[in-house]
Amino acid sequence: MAQLSYREAVARGIAQEMDRDERVVLVGEDVAGAGGVFKTTAGLLDRFGPRRVVDTPISEQAILGAAMGAAMTGLRPVAEIMFSDFFAVCWDIVVNQIAKTRYMTNGQVSLPLVIKSGNGGSLRFGAQHSQSVENWAMAVPGLKVVSPSTPTDVVGLMAAAVRSDDPVLFFEHKGLYSGRAEVPDGEIVDTLGTAKIRRPGRDATVVALGLMVPRALRAADELAGRGIDVEVIDVRSLVPLDVTTILDSVHRTGRLFTVEENPRLLGWGAEIASIAVDEAFWDLDGPVQRITTPHIPLPSADSLEDLVIPSVESIGQTIEKALQS
Amino acid sequence: MTRQQHSPRVRRLAGEHGVDLAGLRGSGPAGRVRPADVLAAAGQPATPSAAVAAAVPAAAVVPAAGSGRTVAAALVEAQLGAADDRPVGPLAAVALLRALRRTPLADADGRHLAVLVDGADGRRGVRVLRDAGDLNPAAVARRLTDPDGLAEEASAAGDGPASAVALCDSAAAGLLHEVPQLPAGLAAVVSVGAPVERPTVVHHDGQPMLAIGAVSTVGIVHDPARITPAAAHALLGAVRAELETLRSTTNPTTNRNR
């Protein structure tokens, strides 16, 4: 076991797969010489050389066009879009090309491709560099979408993403990069489409993603002090979605809350709420409640950003109020 | 007078237990009826008590003490559809856990799986698979036969509640049915027998017709002092329904990708 930061875990996961399979290559802005603008690819150039770790011009379309072509012709690229907000400038390649190729070629061409990206707020980067866009990706058939919340999950889910024969959008949370945790030694390979129960509880099911997971866990600890015992599930993977784990929990607790950083309208929790009402209606002992960022562009001022993104306090207060009414 | 609003869960539990909500006073805020209120009105404990958790050992295999206690028994037949190769025991285990999760009963809430096992010395005992509530049938089968799983459970002995309702896999021994002795500390044992193929009536477009289907006998032996006959029969019916659902679904426990 070694203490590893979330950002170091990204590099370890990529290195583990590059070591195993020489078809795995890394492309993106500043991923080689600079080790990544968030230092998530530090050391990879020295270890694997400039033919496999490649700096690109500042053109997201060029990055993903090159990665898509490489995937079509036998490589297994990991491409970086530095801030997930910038998916907007290359969304055509993601949505109309990468997501569609397997279908439009009747399965003759698959794209084993990972697009990693820094996602989410809490670092005061303002409206164009802080968005949580995982719900954009979730809305496109043909893409797999994961977002780990711990260093161990970063390594394991990166390995699973690289080994997937279909394109995976891998959302790293910028607000978690500096967090550290024990990570087991040796190869770690996780499974896409599996959620994890981070904290068992009897009174309510709380599903969260990315930075919202540690916040929901801290809120759960504070609620426990007030006699409320909630179960916290880390969704980890939006597509495929582990409906079984979530619904089994709702069967036990009878209450469901989602904690989402994405803006409220059509956030991923809306889909989970819809599934719960479809499939667990007779187990519900109260309304499904979503705790989200409101439907506004994110402010850059510290105080305002803290106000709009769900916090430990707002999560705890919302759950407590709902369970007591 | 305002009309009392009841949650879907409360309405379902009331229906399952025959509780009249109109006459029920709730313990929640503003008199809201909670699921526990319905279970209390039906004479069932809402959560397992520590006393029985202590009474049911979690570790490996313990001999079942001989008991002259009065027990009650009941049987139903589960229609399993077309015969297939999957052993029915692990499916019944998952069915029992699901039934208990939906309606906790006599210190069993579907988190842990208790099973009757025959030890090396031929004596029958109880084993508990801890945290089995989210396992699929294949995982249950693997953990039941895994010697490492045994060690893991032995080391977990003593923390948290076990289960006072156990499964007896009579099918594994090829038996159509047996009436197992009720080990000390347990409130009920649900048994599942080996499937047999039989002419069965099925409905196609509303018309009855004959088909060949597999049928298993599912039985319950229970201590009437711990579980009322009505609750035992309800559990039996729930296990049968879950088992039939599990068998009719191609791969019921894998993730439904969306």
Coordinates of C-alpha atoms in Angstrom, one line a residue:
Chain A
M1 CA 0.0 0.0 0.0
A2 CA 1.2 3.5 -0.8
Q3 CA -0.3 6.9 -0.2
L4 CA -1.2 8.3 -3.6
S5 CA -2.8 11.5 -4.7
Y6 CA -5.8 11.4 -7.1
R7 CA -3.6 13.1 -9.8
E8 CA -0.8 10.6 -9.3
A9 CA -3.3 7.8 -9.5
V10 CA -4.3 9.0 -13.0
A11 CA -0.7 8.7 -14.1
R12 CA -0.3 5.3 -12.4
G13 CA -3.5 4.0 -14.1
I14 CA -2.3 5.1 -17.5
A15 CA 1.2 3.8 -16.9
Q16 CA -0.1 0.4 -15.7
E17 CA -1.9 0.0 -19.1
M18 CA 0.9 1.4 -21.2
D19 CA 3.2 -1.1 -19.5
R20 CA 0.9 -4.0 -20.3
D21 CA 0.0 -3.1 -23.9
E22 CA 2.2 -1.2 -26.3
R23 CA -0.8 -0.2 -28.3
V24 CA -1.8 2.2 -25.5
V25 CA -0.6 5.8 -26.3
L26 CA -1.3 9.2 -24.7
V27 CA -2.1 12.4 -26.6
G28 CA -3.1 15.9 -25.5
E29 CA -2.0 19.5 -24.8
D30 CA 1.0 19.5 -22.5
V31 CA 0.6 15.9 -21.5
A32 CA 4.2 15.0 -22.4
G33 CA 6.8 17.7 -21.6
A34 CA 4.9 19.4 -18.9
G35 CA 3.4 16.2 -17.4
G36 CA -0.1 17.6 -17.8
V37 CA -1.4 21.0 -16.8
F38 CA -2.9 19.3 -13.7
K39 CA 0.2 17.0 -13.4
T40 CA -1.9 14.0 -14.1
T41 CA 0.5 12.6 -16.7
A42 CA 3.8 13.4 -14.9
G43 CA 6.6 11.0 -15.6
L44 CA 5.0 9.2 -18.5
L45 CA 7.1 10.9 -21.2
D46 CA 10.4 9.8 -19.4
R47 CA 9.0 6.3 -19.0
F48 CA 7.5 5.6 -22.4
G49 CA 9.2 8.0 -24.7
P50 CA 7.9 10.6 -27.2
R51 CA 6.5 8.1 -29.7
R52 CA 3.9 7.0 -27.2
V53 CA 3.4 10.2 -25.1
V54 CA 2.7 13.0 -27.5
D55 CA 2.1 16.8 -27.0
T56 CA -0.4 18.3 -29.5
P57 CA -1.2 21.8 -30.7
I58 CA -4.0 23.7 -28.9
S59 CA -6.8 22.1 -31.0
E60 CA -9.3 19.8 -29.4
Q61 CA -10.6 18.7 -32.8
A62 CA -7.1 17.7 -33.8
I63 CA -6.5 15.8 -30.6
L64 CA -9.7 13.8 -30.9
G65 CA -9.5 13.4 -34.7
A66 CA -6.0 11.9 -34.3
A67 CA -7.1 9.7 -31.4
M68 CA -10.1 8.5 -33.3
G69 CA -8.0 7.6 -36.4
A70 CA -5.4 5.9 -34.2
A71 CA -8.1 3.8 -32.5
M72 CA -9.6 2.9 -35.9
T73 CA -6.2 1.6 -37.1
G74 CA -5.2 -0.5 -34.2
L75 CA -3.9 1.6 -31.3
R76 CA -5.7 2.1 -28.0
P77 CA -5.3 5.9 -27.4
V78 CA -5.9 7.9 -24.2
A79 CA -6.6 11.5 -25.2
E80 CA -6.8 14.4 -22.9
I81 CA -9.2 17.3 -23.1
M82 CA -7.7 19.6 -20.5
F83 CA -10.9 21.1 -19.2
S84 CA -14.2 19.2 -19.8
D85 CA -15.8 22.6 -20.8
F86 CA -13.7 22.3 -24.0
F87 CA -15.7 19.3 -25.1
A88 CA -17.9 22.0 -26.5
V89 CA -15.4 22.8 -29.3
C90 CA -14.9 19.2 -30.4
W91 CA -18.4 17.8 -29.6
D92 CA -19.1 16.9 -33.2
I93 CA -16.2 14.4 -33.3
V94 CA -17.3 13.0 -29.9
V95 CA -21.0 12.7 -30.7
N96 CA -21.3 12.3 -34.4
Q97 CA -18.1 10.4 -35.1
I98 CA -16.7 8.6 -32.1
A99 CA -20.0 7.6 -30.6
K100 CA -21.5 6.4 -33.9
T101 CA -18.7 4.6 -35.6
R102 CA -19.4 1.1 -34.3
Y103 CA -23.1 1.4 -35.2
M104 CA -22.7 2.9 -38.6
T105 CA -20.1 0.3 -39.7
N106 CA -22.3 -2.5 -38.5
G107 CA -19.7 -3.4 -35.8
Q108 CA -16.8 -3.6 -38.3
V109 CA -15.0 -0.7 -36.7
S110 CA -14.7 -0.3 -33.0
L111 CA -13.1 2.5 -31.2
P112 CA -11.1 1.5 -28.1
L113 CA -10.5 5.0 -27.0
V114 CA -10.4 6.9 -23.7
I115 CA -11.0 10.6 -23.4
K116 CA -9.8 11.8 -20.0
S117 CA -10.8 15.3 -18.9
G118 CA -10.7 17.6 -15.8
N119 CA -14.3 18.2 -14.8
G120 CA -16.1 20.2 -12.1
G121 CA -15.8 23.2 -9.9
S122 CA -14.7 24.3 -6.5
L123 CA -11.3 25.7 -7.7
R124 CA -12.7 29.2 -8.6
F125 CA -12.0 28.8 -12.4
G126 CA -15.2 30.6 -13.4
A127 CA -18.0 29.8 -15.7
Q128 CA -16.0 28.5 -18.7
H129 CA -13.5 26.2 -16.8
S130 CA -15.6 24.8 -13.9
Q131 CA -18.5 23.0 -15.4
S132 CA -19.7 19.5 -14.6
V133 CA -20.6 18.2 -18.1
E134 CA -21.0 14.5 -17.3
N135 CA -24.7 14.8 -18.1
W136 CA -23.9 16.0 -21.6
A137 CA -22.0 12.8 -22.2
M138 CA -24.6 10.6 -20.6
A139 CA -27.2 11.9 -23.1
V140 CA -25.3 10.5 -26.1
P141 CA -25.9 6.8 -27.0
G142 CA -22.7 5.1 -27.8
L143 CA -20.5 6.5 -25.1
K144 CA -19.5 5.0 -21.7
V145 CA -19.1 7.6 -18.9
V146 CA -17.2 7.2 -15.7
S147 CA -16.2 9.5 -12.9
P148 CA -14.1 8.1 -10.0
S149 CA -14.0 9.7 -6.6
T150 CA -11.0 8.0 -5.0
P151 CA -7.4 7.3 -6.1
T152 CA -7.9 3.6 -6.1
D153 CA -10.9 3.9 -8.3
V154 CA -9.0 6.2 -10.6
V155 CA -6.4 3.5 -11.3
G156 CA -8.9 0.6 -11.6
L157 CA -11.5 2.5 -13.7
M158 CA -8.8 3.9 -16.0
A159 CA -7.6 0.3 -16.6
A160 CA -11.2 -0.8 -17.3
A161 CA -11.7 2.2 -19.6
V162 CA -8.5 1.4 -21.6
R163 CA -9.5 -2.2 -21.9
S164 CA -13.0 -1.3 -23.1
D165 CA -13.4 -1.8 -26.9
D166 CA -15.8 1.2 -27.0
P167 CA -15.2 4.9 -26.3
V168 CA -15.1 5.9 -22.7
L169 CA -15.3 9.5 -21.4
F170 CA -13.3 9.5 -18.2
F171 CA -14.2 12.5 -16.0
E172 CA -11.5 13.4 -13.4
H173 CA -12.7 15.8 -10.8
K174 CA -10.4 18.8 -10.5
G175 CA -11.4 19.4 -6.9
L176 CA -10.2 15.9 -6.0
Y177 CA -6.7 16.0 -7.7
S178 CA -4.8 16.9 -4.5
G179 CA -6.7 14.4 -2.2
R180 CA -4.6 11.4 -1.0
A181 CA -5.5 7.9 0.0
E182 CA -3.9 4.5 0.4
V183 CA -3.8 2.6 -2.9
P184 CA -3.1 -1.1 -3.0
D185 CA 0.2 -2.2 -4.7
G186 CA 0.2 -4.2 -7.9
E187 CA -2.2 -4.2 -10.9
I188 CA -5.7 -2.8 -10.2
V189 CA -8.5 -3.4 -12.7
D190 CA -12.0 -2.4 -11.9
T191 CA -15.3 -3.0 -13.7
L192 CA -17.3 -0.3 -15.6
G193 CA -20.9 -0.1 -14.7
T194 CA -20.6 -0.8 -11.0
A195 CA -21.5 1.5 -8.1
K196 CA -20.0 1.2 -4.6
I197 CA -21.7 1.5 -1.3
R198 CA -19.3 3.9 0.6
R199 CA -21.3 3.9 3.8
P200 CA -24.1 1.6 4.7
G201 CA -27.2 3.1 6.4
R202 CA -30.8 2.3 7.1
D203 CA -32.8 5.6 6.9
A204 CA -32.1 6.9 3.3
T205 CA -30.1 6.2 0.1
V206 CA -27.9 9.0 -1.0
V207 CA -26.3 8.6 -4.5
A208 CA -23.4 10.9 -5.4
L209 CA -20.7 11.3 -8.0
G210 CA -17.2 12.7 -8.1
L211 CA -16.6 15.6 -5.6
M212 CA -20.1 15.1 -4.2
V213 CA -19.1 11.7 -2.8
P214 CA -16.8 12.9 -0.1
R215 CA -19.2 15.8 0.7
A216 CA -22.1 13.4 1.0
L217 CA -20.0 11.1 3.3
R218 CA -19.1 14.1 5.6
A219 CA -22.8 15.1 5.6
A220 CA -23.7 11.5 6.5
D221 CA -21.3 11.5 9.4
E222 CA -22.8 14.7 10.7
L223 CA -26.3 13.3 10.3
A224 CA -25.3 10.2 12.2
G225 CA -24.6 12.5 15.2
R226 CA -28.2 13.6 15.0
G227 CA -29.6 10.1 14.8
I228 CA -30.0 9.8 11.0
D229 CA -28.3 6.9 9.4
V230 CA -28.0 7.3 5.6
E231 CA -26.4 5.0 3.0
V232 CA -24.0 6.7 0.6
I233 CA -23.6 5.2 -2.8
D234 CA -20.8 6.3 -5.2
V235 CA -22.3 6.0 -8.6
R236 CA -18.9 6.0 -10.3
S237 CA -20.2 5.0 -13.7
L238 CA -23.2 6.8 -15.4
V239 CA -23.1 4.6 -18.5
P240 CA -23.4 1.7 -17.9
L241 CA -25.4 2.5 -14.8
D242 CA -25.5 0.1 -11.8
V243 CA -29.3 0.3 -11.3
T244 CA -29.2 -2.9 -9.3
T245 CA -27.1 -1.5 -6.4
I246 CA -29.1 1.7 -6.3
L247 CA -32.6 0.0 -6.3
D248 CA -31.6 -2.7 -3.8
S249 CA -30.6 0.1 -1.5
V250 CA -33.9 2.0 -2.1
H251 CA -35.7 -1.3 -1.3
R252 CA -34.0 -1.3 2.1
T253 CA -34.2 2.4 3.0
G254 CA -37.4 3.6 1.3
R255 CA -35.9 7.1 0.6
L256 CA -33.7 8.4 -2.2
F257 CA -31.6 11.5 -2.6
T258 CA -29.2 12.4 -5.4
V259 CA -26.3 14.8 -4.9
E260 CA -25.3 16.3 -8.2
E261 CA -22.8 19.0 -9.2
N262 CA -24.2 19.3 -12.7
P263 CA -26.8 22.1 -13.2
R264 CA -30.2 20.9 -12.3
L265 CA -32.1 20.6 -15.6
L266 CA -31.6 17.0 -16.9
G267 CA -28.8 16.2 -14.5
W268 CA -27.9 12.6 -14.1
G269 CA -30.0 12.3 -10.9
A270 CA -33.1 13.1 -12.9
E271 CA -32.6 9.8 -14.8
I272 CA -32.0 7.9 -11.5
A273 CA -35.1 9.4 -10.0
S274 CA -37.1 8.4 -13.0
I275 CA -35.8 4.8 -12.8
A276 CA -36.6 4.7 -9.1
V277 CA -40.1 5.8 -9.6
D278 CA -40.5 3.3 -12.4
E279 CA -39.0 0.3 -10.7
A280 CA -39.2 1.0 -6.9
F281 CA -42.3 3.1 -6.5
W282 CA -43.9 0.8 -4.0
D283 CA -40.8 0.9 -1.8
L284 CA -40.6 4.7 -1.6
D285 CA -41.6 6.2 1.7
G286 CA -41.3 9.7 0.5
P287 CA -40.5 11.9 -2.5
V288 CA -37.2 11.4 -4.4
Q289 CA -35.2 14.5 -3.8
R290 CA -32.4 15.9 -5.9
I291 CA -29.7 18.1 -4.4
T292 CA -28.0 20.0 -7.3
T293 CA -26.3 23.1 -8.4
P294 CA -29.0 25.5 -9.7
H295 CA -29.5 26.0 -13.4
I296 CA -27.0 28.9 -13.7
P297 CA -23.5 29.5 -15.1
L298 CA -21.0 29.0 -12.3
P299 CA -19.7 32.1 -10.6
S300 CA -15.9 32.5 -10.0
A301 CA -16.2 34.4 -6.7
D302 CA -15.3 32.1 -3.8
S303 CA -18.4 32.9 -1.7
L304 CA -20.8 32.5 -4.7
E305 CA -19.3 29.3 -6.0
D306 CA -19.5 27.8 -2.5
L307 CA -23.1 29.0 -2.3
V308 CA -24.3 27.3 -5.5
I309 CA -22.5 23.9 -5.5
P310 CA -24.0 21.4 -3.0
S311 CA -22.0 21.6 0.3
V312 CA -21.7 19.4 3.3
E313 CA -24.1 21.7 5.1
S314 CA -26.7 22.0 2.3
I315 CA -26.7 18.2 1.7
G316 CA -27.1 17.5 5.4
Q317 CA -29.8 20.1 5.9
T318 CA -31.8 19.0 2.9
I319 CA -31.8 15.4 3.9
E320 CA -32.6 16.1 7.6
K321 CA -35.5 18.4 6.6
A322 CA -36.9 15.9 4.2
L323 CA -36.8 13.0 6.6
Q324 CA -38.4 15.0 9.4
S325 CA -41.4 16.2 7.3
Chain B
M1 CA -60.5 16.9 8.8
T2 CA -57.6 16.5 6.4
R3 CA -57.1 13.3 4.6
Q4 CA -54.0 11.4 5.8
Q5 CA -51.5 10.8 3.0
H6 CA -49.6 7.5 3.0
S7 CA -46.4 6.8 1.1
P8 CA -46.4 4.0 -1.5
R9 CA -44.3 1.8 0.8
V10 CA -46.8 2.2 3.6
R11 CA -49.6 1.4 1.3
R12 CA -47.9 -1.7 0.0
L13 CA -47.0 -3.0 3.5
A14 CA -50.5 -2.4 4.7
G15 CA -51.9 -4.4 1.8
E16 CA -49.4 -7.2 2.3
H17 CA -50.2 -7.4 6.0
G18 CA -53.9 -6.7 6.0
V19 CA -53.5 -3.6 8.1
D20 CA -56.3 -1.0 7.9
L21 CA -54.6 2.4 7.5
A22 CA -57.7 4.3 8.3
G23 CA -57.5 3.3 11.9
L24 CA -53.7 3.6 12.3
R25 CA -52.1 6.3 14.2
G26 CA -48.6 7.2 12.9
S27 CA -45.5 7.9 14.9
G28 CA -44.0 10.2 12.3
P29 CA -44.1 14.0 12.1
A30 CA -47.7 15.3 12.1
G31 CA -48.9 11.8 12.7
R32 CA -47.5 10.4 9.5
V33 CA -47.7 6.7 9.3
R34 CA -44.2 5.1 9.0
P35 CA -43.5 1.7 7.6
A36 CA -42.5 0.6 11.1
D37 CA -46.0 1.6 12.3
V38 CA -47.6 -0.8 9.8
L39 CA -45.3 -3.6 10.8
A40 CA -46.0 -3.0 14.4
A41 CA -49.7 -3.0 13.8
A42 CA -49.2 -6.4 12.0
G43 CA -47.3 -7.7 15.0
Q44 CA -43.9 -7.8 13.4
P45 CA -40.6 -6.3 14.6
A46 CA -39.3 -3.6 12.3
T47 CA -35.7 -4.2 12.9
P48 CA -33.7 -7.2 14.2
S49 CA -33.0 -7.2 17.9
A50 CA -29.6 -7.6 19.3
A51 CA -30.7 -10.6 21.4
V52 CA -31.3 -12.8 18.5
A53 CA -28.2 -11.6 16.7
A54 CA -26.3 -12.9 19.6
A55 CA -28.3 -16.1 19.7
V56 CA -27.4 -17.0 16.1
P57 CA -23.7 -17.6 15.8
A58 CA -22.2 -16.1 12.7
A59 CA -19.2 -18.4 12.5
A60 CA -18.7 -21.5 10.4
V61 CA -20.8 -24.5 11.4
V62 CA -22.4 -24.9 14.8
P63 CA -24.3 -28.1 15.7
A64 CA -28.0 -27.7 15.8
A65 CA -29.2 -28.5 19.3
G66 CA -32.0 -31.1 19.3
S67 CA -35.3 -29.4 20.0
G68 CA -38.6 -30.7 21.0
R69 CA -40.3 -27.4 20.3
T70 CA -43.5 -27.2 18.5
V71 CA -43.0 -26.1 14.9
A72 CA -45.5 -25.4 12.1
A73 CA -44.9 -26.2 8.5
A74 CA -46.4 -25.1 5.1
L75 CA -45.7 -25.9 1.5
V76 CA -46.2 -24.2 -1.9
E77 CA -45.2 -25.1 -5.4
A78 CA -43.1 -22.7 -7.4
Q79 CA -43.6 -22.8 -11.2
L80 CA -40.1 -22.5 -12.7
G81 CA -40.9 -22.4 -16.4
A82 CA -38.7 -24.5 -18.7
A83 CA -36.2 -26.7 -17.0
D84 CA -32.6 -25.5 -17.1
D85 CA -29.2 -26.4 -15.6
R86 CA -29.0 -23.7 -13.0
P87 CA -29.1 -25.2 -9.5
V88 CA -32.2 -24.0 -7.7
G89 CA -30.6 -23.6 -4.3
P90 CA -28.7 -20.4 -4.9
L91 CA -31.7 -18.9 -6.7
A92 CA -33.8 -19.7 -3.7
A93 CA -31.2 -18.1 -1.5
V94 CA -31.4 -14.9 -3.5
A95 CA -35.2 -15.1 -3.5
L96 CA -35.2 -15.5 0.3
L97 CA -32.9 -12.5 0.8
R98 CA -35.1 -10.3 -1.5
A99 CA -38.3 -11.4 0.2
L100 CA -36.7 -10.6 3.6
R101 CA -35.4 -7.2 2.4
R102 CA -38.8 -6.2 1.3
T103 CA -40.5 -7.4 4.5
P104 CA -38.1 -7.9 7.4
L105 CA -39.3 -10.7 9.6
A106 CA -38.4 -11.9 13.1
D107 CA -34.8 -10.6 13.2
A108 CA -34.0 -11.3 9.6
D109 CA -33.7 -8.3 7.2
G110 CA -32.1 -9.9 4.1
R111 CA -28.6 -8.6 4.7
H112 CA -27.1 -11.8 5.8
L113 CA -27.9 -15.3 4.5
A114 CA -28.2 -18.2 6.9
V115 CA -28.1 -21.7 5.4
L116 CA -28.4 -25.2 6.9
V117 CA -25.3 -27.2 6.1
D118 CA -24.3 -30.8 6.9
G119 CA -20.9 -30.8 8.6
A120 CA -18.1 -33.2 8.0
D121 CA -19.3 -35.3 10.9
G122 CA -22.8 -35.5 9.3
R123 CA -24.4 -33.3 11.8
R124 CA -26.5 -30.4 10.6
G125 CA -25.6 -26.8 11.5
V126 CA -26.1 -23.2 10.5
R127 CA -23.7 -21.1 8.4
V128 CA -24.1 -17.4 7.9
L129 CA -22.9 -15.6 4.8
R130 CA -22.4 -12.1 5.9
D131 CA -23.5 -9.1 3.7
A132 CA -24.9 -11.5 1.1
G133 CA -27.8 -9.1 0.4
D134 CA -26.4 -7.8 -2.9
L135 CA -25.0 -11.1 -4.2
N136 CA -26.3 -12.8 -7.4
P137 CA -27.1 -16.6 -7.4
A138 CA -23.7 -17.4 -8.9
A139 CA -21.9 -15.4 -6.2
V140 CA -24.0 -17.1 -3.5
A141 CA -23.1 -20.5 -4.9
R142 CA -19.4 -19.6 -5.0
R143 CA -19.3 -18.3 -1.5
L144 CA -21.1 -21.4 -0.2
T145 CA -18.4 -23.7 -1.6
D146 CA -15.4 -21.4 -1.1
P147 CA -13.2 -22.5 1.8
D148 CA -11.8 -19.0 1.9
G149 CA -15.3 -17.6 2.3
L150 CA -15.6 -19.7 5.4
A151 CA -12.5 -18.2 6.9
E152 CA -13.7 -14.8 6.1
E153 CA -17.0 -15.4 7.8
A154 CA -15.4 -16.9 10.8
S155 CA -13.3 -13.8 11.3
A156 CA -16.3 -11.6 11.0
A157 CA -18.1 -13.4 13.9
G158 CA -19.7 -11.3 16.4
D159 CA -20.2 -8.0 14.7
G160 CA -23.7 -7.0 13.5
P161 CA -26.9 -9.0 13.4
A162 CA -27.1 -12.4 11.7
S163 CA -30.4 -13.8 10.3
A164 CA -33.0 -15.8 12.2
V165 CA -34.5 -17.2 9.0
A166 CA -32.3 -19.8 7.2
L167 CA -32.5 -21.6 3.8
C168 CA -32.3 -25.4 3.6
D169 CA -31.2 -26.5 0.1
S170 CA -32.9 -29.8 -0.1
A171 CA -32.5 -29.8 -3.9
A172 CA -28.8 -30.2 -3.6
A173 CA -29.4 -33.6 -2.1
G174 CA -31.9 -34.4 -4.8
L175 CA -34.8 -34.4 -2.4
L176 CA -38.2 -33.2 -3.5
H177 CA -39.0 -32.0 0.0
E178 CA -37.9 -32.4 3.6
V179 CA -39.1 -31.0 6.9
P180 CA -35.9 -29.9 8.5
Q181 CA -35.5 -29.6 12.3
L182 CA -35.6 -26.0 13.4
P183 CA -32.2 -25.3 15.0
A184 CA -32.0 -23.4 18.2
G185 CA -32.1 -19.6 17.8
L186 CA -33.7 -19.7 14.4
A187 CA -37.3 -18.5 13.9
A188 CA -37.9 -20.3 10.5
V189 CA -36.3 -22.4 7.9
V190 CA -37.3 -22.1 4.2
S191 CA -36.6 -25.2 2.2
V192 CA -36.4 -25.7 -1.6
G193 CA -36.8 -29.0 -3.3
A194 CA -35.3 -30.4 -6.5
P195 CA -37.3 -29.3 -9.6
V196 CA -39.3 -31.9 -11.3
E197 CA -40.8 -31.6 -14.9
R198 CA -44.5 -31.9 -15.1
P199 CA -47.4 -31.1 -17.4
T200 CA -48.3 -27.5 -16.4
V201 CA -51.1 -25.2 -17.4
V202 CA -49.8 -22.0 -18.9
H203 CA -51.8 -19.1 -20.2
H204 CA -51.1 -17.8 -23.7
D205 CA -53.1 -14.9 -25.0
G206 CA -55.5 -15.5 -22.1
Q207 CA -56.1 -19.1 -23.2
P208 CA -55.1 -22.0 -20.9
M209 CA -52.9 -24.7 -22.5
L210 CA -50.7 -27.5 -21.4
A211 CA -46.9 -27.2 -21.4
I212 CA -43.9 -29.0 -19.8
G213 CA -42.6 -27.0 -16.9
A214 CA -40.3 -27.4 -13.9
V215 CA -41.9 -27.3 -10.5
S216 CA -40.1 -27.0 -7.1
T217 CA -41.6 -27.4 -3.7
V218 CA -40.9 -24.5 -1.4
G219 CA -41.6 -25.1 2.3
I220 CA -41.4 -23.3 5.6
V221 CA -40.9 -24.6 9.1
H222 CA -41.3 -22.0 11.7
D223 CA -41.7 -21.4 15.4
P224 CA -45.2 -20.1 15.9
A225 CA -44.0 -18.3 19.1
R226 CA -41.7 -16.2 16.9
I227 CA -43.5 -15.9 13.6
T228 CA -47.3 -16.0 13.2
P229 CA -48.6 -18.5 10.6
A230 CA -49.9 -15.6 8.5
A231 CA -46.5 -13.9 8.4
A232 CA -44.8 -17.3 7.6
H233 CA -47.2 -17.9 4.8
A234 CA -46.7 -14.4 3.5
L235 CA -42.9 -15.0 3.5
L236 CA -43.4 -18.4 1.7
G237 CA -45.5 -16.7 -0.9
A238 CA -43.0 -13.9 -1.3
V239 CA -40.1 -16.4 -1.7
R240 CA -42.1 -18.3 -4.3
A241 CA -42.8 -15.1 -6.3
E242 CA -39.2 -14.0 -6.2
L243 CA -38.0 -17.4 -7.2
E244 CA -40.4 -17.5 -10.1
T245 CA -39.3 -14.0 -11.2
L246 CA -35.6 -15.0 -11.0
R247 CA -36.2 -18.1 -13.1
S248 CA -38.3 -16.3 -15.7
T249 CA -35.6 -13.6 -16.2
T250 CA -32.7 -14.6 -18.4
N251 CA -30.0 -12.9 -16.3
P252 CA -31.8 -11.1 -13.5
T253 CA -28.9 -9.8 -11.4
T254 CA -26.6 -8.3 -14.0
N255 CA -26.6 -4.5 -14.4
R256 CA -29.3 -3.2 -16.6
N257 CA -27.3 -0.9 -18.9
R258 CA -28.9 2.3 -19.8

